[in-house]
Amino acid sequence: MQQFDMFINGQAVQSDSTFDVINPATAKVFAQCQLGNASHVEQAVSAAKAAFPAWSQTTDEQRKQLLHEVAGAIEANMPELMQLVTMETGKPMGGLNGVGSGMEVGGSIAWTQFTAELQLPVDVIQDNEVARIEVNRKPLGVVASITPWNWPLMIAIWHVIPALRAGNTVVMKPASFTPVSTLRFVQLASEILPPGVINIITGPGSVGGLITGHPDVSKVAFTGSTPTGKRIMESASGNLTRCTLELGGNDAGIVLPDVNVKEMAPKLFAACFHNNGQTCAALKRLYVHESQYEEMGQELAELAKNVVVGDGLEEGTELGPVQNEAQLNIVQDLADSARADGGRFLSGGKRIDREGYFFEPTIVADLTDGHRLVDEEPFGPIVPMIKYSDIDEVIERANRNECGLGGSIWSSDLDKAAALAQRLECGSAWVNDHGALQPDAPFGGIKQSGMGVEFGLYGLEEFTSIQTLKVVK
Ligand code: NAD
């Protein structure tokens, strides 16, 4: 059994007790991690605080160089990291449309390299014989990173690399379902970065709360569910700690009646089911025009019945299990409520009879807004296909949901689709795609999906404060 340590001040740290990490493809324990406590939080925050003055004063070139070395270390250990990601999350190494642990580790490298190269600008407001006024960006101090279980390594990278690039130090707390790839990453990074610049503690949400409420933490980067995001904001409010909150989504995708159904169906299927629907910005409410409703349903059901579901370590697997048993129960409960609400199951609907947390890829027709499966984020392999007849009305229905992460319009008329996409209440809108992220384009939610953005210069700036400097001549 592999054991993973925490890292504080560049040193491996053990606790007096451990917790188990389960492989969702087998429902068996495959690793043990340290159960961190309040004293580890104190040690980690004080190490990060002590490391901040020197780290924040390193030059841009020094930090760039070190972060490129971190990217190199991830790359050099890619096969091992992919294996760890697959064992802890269940996601395939390859996966449907290439969405799997290869993408997660490859994306982690790409995001690190791109973010390392970003440069914070100095904005000169005035420069004349009277005065020079410039706006500078300064690092904040200790950044807390709290991550979920669906993309554990990639999301940790999304938090930590811009925080470090801007000159902050970090204390991380990964989800206790999926801590191992993040712990291995921090071990690699600790061999490159000065002691105390990157620290990680493992344990339950209560340990996360001790970090986010700590008076020496200057910023919280959180990705996870909306209720936890609210608790974190509450704990951060005592110290007026800044927060970036990337929370739950229940993204609508609206298919206009001008699409070629056979061509679009595989793209829509992948947008809904990649990573088994366990992606914040997966397509979770699929609105199809009445003229194509039955045909689209048939095409999607065929895809759902033929997609290869299995252990992510086996070659050819397209979809893995649900990541944990509690989430599997949520998916089953939503399927049961869909059945009770009169939903027509075009595919799936139940647990797969094998070890592990597998659920059939499930498409449910004939439900509408107001039913639980439509209104709530399932975060698993189950999608409602909803009929509409009028475009203005469907946009209004799409926007009625409390979440506002992503949304999409699918059409062969790109201008019309782009105009409609701009009417969706969400942080990211796509035409003929959904959930596609890249390191240079900002991403973030509105409404109950959170606040702040990640990626690119917009994301980097969130790890800084503004200092306006006026020099009177
Ligand atoms: P979660 O909110 O249950 O847990 C996320 C993390 O918060 C874990 O590390 C957990 O231990 C920690 N935590 C729990 N309580 C805490 C507290 N009081 N204080 C501090 N930390 C605490 O989320 P999850 O179930 O791991 O992830 C699934 C959710 O995340 C879904 O809703 C999904 O949509 C969302 N998500 C959003 C994005 C995005 O970018 N918007 C990305 C991925 C996932």
PDB file of C-alpha atoms and ligand atoms in Angstrom, residues 146-151 155 158 173-177 203-210 212 222-229 231-232 235 245-249 278-281 284 324 327 377 379 405 443-445 449 454, ligand 1:
ATOM      1  CA  ILE A 146      -8.797  24.233  -1.686  1.00  0.00           C
ATOM      2  CA  THR A 147      -9.559  21.755  -4.459  1.00  0.00           C
ATOM      3  CA  PRO A 148     -12.317  19.251  -5.423  1.00  0.00           C
ATOM      4  CA  TRP A 149     -12.117  15.625  -6.553  1.00  0.00           C
ATOM      5  CA  ASN A 150     -13.044  15.772 -10.224  1.00  0.00           C
ATOM      6  CA  TRP A 151      -9.848  17.258 -11.733  1.00  0.00           C
ATOM      7  CA  ILE A 155      -7.326  22.416 -10.595  1.00  0.00           C
ATOM      8  CA  TRP A 158      -4.859  26.374 -11.864  1.00  0.00           C
ATOM      9  CA  LYS A 173      -5.707  21.262   0.888  1.00  0.00           C
ATOM     10  CA  PRO A 174      -6.858  18.744  -1.732  1.00  0.00           C
ATOM     11  CA  ALA A 175     -10.142  16.818  -1.538  1.00  0.00           C
ATOM     12  CA  SER A 176      -9.727  13.814   0.749  1.00  0.00           C
ATOM     13  CA  PHE A 177     -11.176  11.542  -1.973  1.00  0.00           C
ATOM     14  CA  GLY A 203      -7.539  15.866   5.729  1.00  0.00           C
ATOM     15  CA  PRO A 204     -11.254  16.619   5.851  1.00  0.00           C
ATOM     16  CA  GLY A 205     -13.097  19.826   5.038  1.00  0.00           C
ATOM     17  CA  SER A 206     -12.716  21.030   8.635  1.00  0.00           C
ATOM     18  CA  VAL A 207      -8.940  21.269   8.069  1.00  0.00           C
ATOM     19  CA  GLY A 208      -9.699  23.335   4.957  1.00  0.00           C
ATOM     20  CA  GLY A 209     -11.828  25.624   7.124  1.00  0.00           C
ATOM     21  CA  LEU A 210      -8.921  26.197   9.524  1.00  0.00           C
ATOM     22  CA  THR A 212      -9.393  29.579   4.929  1.00  0.00           C
ATOM     23  CA  PHE A 222     -11.515  27.605  -3.954  1.00  0.00           C
ATOM     24  CA  THR A 223     -13.030  25.213  -6.475  1.00  0.00           C
ATOM     25  CA  GLY A 224     -15.872  23.000  -5.339  1.00  0.00           C
ATOM     26  CA  SER A 225     -19.549  23.001  -4.525  1.00  0.00           C
ATOM     27  CA  THR A 226     -21.676  26.096  -3.976  1.00  0.00           C
ATOM     28  CA  PRO A 227     -22.590  25.300  -0.325  1.00  0.00           C
ATOM     29  CA  THR A 228     -18.910  24.832   0.592  1.00  0.00           C
ATOM     30  CA  GLY A 229     -18.049  28.035  -1.280  1.00  0.00           C
ATOM     31  CA  ARG A 231     -19.022  28.438   4.089  1.00  0.00           C
ATOM     32  CA  ILE A 232     -15.549  29.415   2.909  1.00  0.00           C
ATOM     33  CA  SER A 235     -14.840  31.840   7.270  1.00  0.00           C
ATOM     34  CA  LEU A 245     -14.826  30.907  -5.875  1.00  0.00           C
ATOM     35  CA  GLU A 246     -15.279  28.476  -8.773  1.00  0.00           C
ATOM     36  CA  LEU A 247     -18.477  26.689  -7.818  1.00  0.00           C
ATOM     37  CA  GLY A 248     -21.092  24.333  -9.166  1.00  0.00           C
ATOM     38  CA  GLY A 249     -22.634  24.597 -12.604  1.00  0.00           C
ATOM     39  CA  GLN A 278     -18.132  15.118 -13.406  1.00  0.00           C
ATOM     40  CA  THR A 279     -16.882  18.403 -14.794  1.00  0.00           C
ATOM     41  CA  CYS A 280     -18.117  21.742 -13.504  1.00  0.00           C
ATOM     42  CA  ALA A 281     -18.647  23.089 -17.017  1.00  0.00           C
ATOM     43  CA  LYS A 284     -25.955  19.347 -17.943  1.00  0.00           C
ATOM     44  CA  ASN A 324     -17.232   8.163  -4.910  1.00  0.00           C
ATOM     45  CA  GLN A 327     -21.924  10.939  -5.551  1.00  0.00           C
ATOM     46  CA  GLU A 377     -26.538  19.639 -10.838  1.00  0.00           C
ATOM     47  CA  PHE A 379     -22.390  15.775 -11.435  1.00  0.00           C
ATOM     48  CA  LEU A 405     -21.051  28.867 -15.081  1.00  0.00           C
ATOM     49  CA  PHE A 443     -13.005  31.304 -17.004  1.00  0.00           C
ATOM     50  CA  GLY A 444     -15.314  31.846 -14.053  1.00  0.00           C
ATOM     51  CA  GLY A 445     -18.917  31.748 -12.932  1.00  0.00           C
ATOM     52  CA  SER A 449     -21.483  29.536  -9.736  1.00  0.00           C
ATOM     53  CA  GLU A 454      -9.020  32.041 -13.540  1.00  0.00           C
TER      54      GLU A 454
HETATM   55  P1  NAD B   1     -16.828  20.133  -2.069  1.00  0.00           P
HETATM   56  O1  NAD B   1     -17.310  21.518  -1.961  1.00  0.00           O
HETATM   57  O2  NAD B   1     -17.531  19.067  -1.328  1.00  0.00           O
HETATM   58  O3  NAD B   1     -15.292  20.023  -1.617  1.00  0.00           O
HETATM   59  C1  NAD B   1     -14.268  20.785  -2.226  1.00  0.00           C
HETATM   60  C2  NAD B   1     -13.108  20.960  -1.258  1.00  0.00           C
HETATM   61  O4  NAD B   1     -13.513  21.779  -0.158  1.00  0.00           O
HETATM   62  C3  NAD B   1     -12.564  19.678  -0.637  1.00  0.00           C
HETATM   63  O5  NAD B   1     -11.151  19.764  -0.576  1.00  0.00           O
HETATM   64  C4  NAD B   1     -13.166  19.696   0.755  1.00  0.00           C
HETATM   65  O6  NAD B   1     -12.431  18.948   1.695  1.00  0.00           O
HETATM   66  C5  NAD B   1     -13.099  21.174   1.070  1.00  0.00           C
HETATM   67  N1  NAD B   1     -13.998  21.643   2.121  1.00  0.00           N
HETATM   68  C6  NAD B   1     -15.183  21.123   2.523  1.00  0.00           C
HETATM   69  N2  NAD B   1     -15.728  21.873   3.502  1.00  0.00           N
HETATM   70  C7  NAD B   1     -14.873  22.906   3.715  1.00  0.00           C
HETATM   71  C8  NAD B   1     -14.897  24.026   4.589  1.00  0.00           C
HETATM   72  N3  NAD B   1     -15.905  24.261   5.426  1.00  0.00           N
HETATM   73  N4  NAD B   1     -13.859  24.888   4.534  1.00  0.00           N
HETATM   74  C9  NAD B   1     -12.849  24.707   3.670  1.00  0.00           C
HETATM   75  N5  NAD B   1     -12.763  23.650   2.831  1.00  0.00           N
HETATM   76  C10 NAD B   1     -13.778  22.760   2.847  1.00  0.00           C
HETATM   77  O7  NAD B   1     -16.808  19.851  -3.646  1.00  0.00           O
HETATM   78  P2  NAD B   1     -16.562  18.476  -4.395  1.00  0.00           P
HETATM   79  O8  NAD B   1     -17.728  17.572  -4.121  1.00  0.00           O
HETATM   80  O9  NAD B   1     -15.175  18.009  -4.095  1.00  0.00           O
HETATM   81  O10 NAD B   1     -16.596  18.957  -5.931  1.00  0.00           O
HETATM   82  C11 NAD B   1     -17.732  18.924  -6.729  1.00  0.00           C
HETATM   83  C12 NAD B   1     -18.289  20.324  -6.949  1.00  0.00           C
HETATM   84  O11 NAD B   1     -17.265  21.194  -7.414  1.00  0.00           O
HETATM   85  C13 NAD B   1     -19.374  20.384  -8.014  1.00  0.00           C
HETATM   86  O12 NAD B   1     -20.424  21.207  -7.574  1.00  0.00           O
HETATM   87  C14 NAD B   1     -18.681  21.045  -9.207  1.00  0.00           C
HETATM   88  O13 NAD B   1     -19.531  21.684 -10.113  1.00  0.00           O
HETATM   89  C15 NAD B   1     -17.736  21.963  -8.519  1.00  0.00           C
HETATM   90  N6  NAD B   1     -16.639  22.330  -9.398  1.00  0.00           N
HETATM   91  C16 NAD B   1     -16.581  23.602  -9.887  1.00  0.00           C
HETATM   92  C17 NAD B   1     -15.566  23.973 -10.759  1.00  0.00           C
HETATM   93  C18 NAD B   1     -15.479  25.364 -11.335  1.00  0.00           C
HETATM   94  O14 NAD B   1     -14.447  25.725 -11.882  1.00  0.00           O
HETATM   95  N7  NAD B   1     -16.515  26.181 -11.232  1.00  0.00           N
HETATM   96  C19 NAD B   1     -14.595  23.032 -11.118  1.00  0.00           C
HETATM   97  C20 NAD B   1     -14.682  21.743 -10.586  1.00  0.00           C
HETATM   98  C21 NAD B   1     -15.701  21.414  -9.715  1.00  0.00           C
END
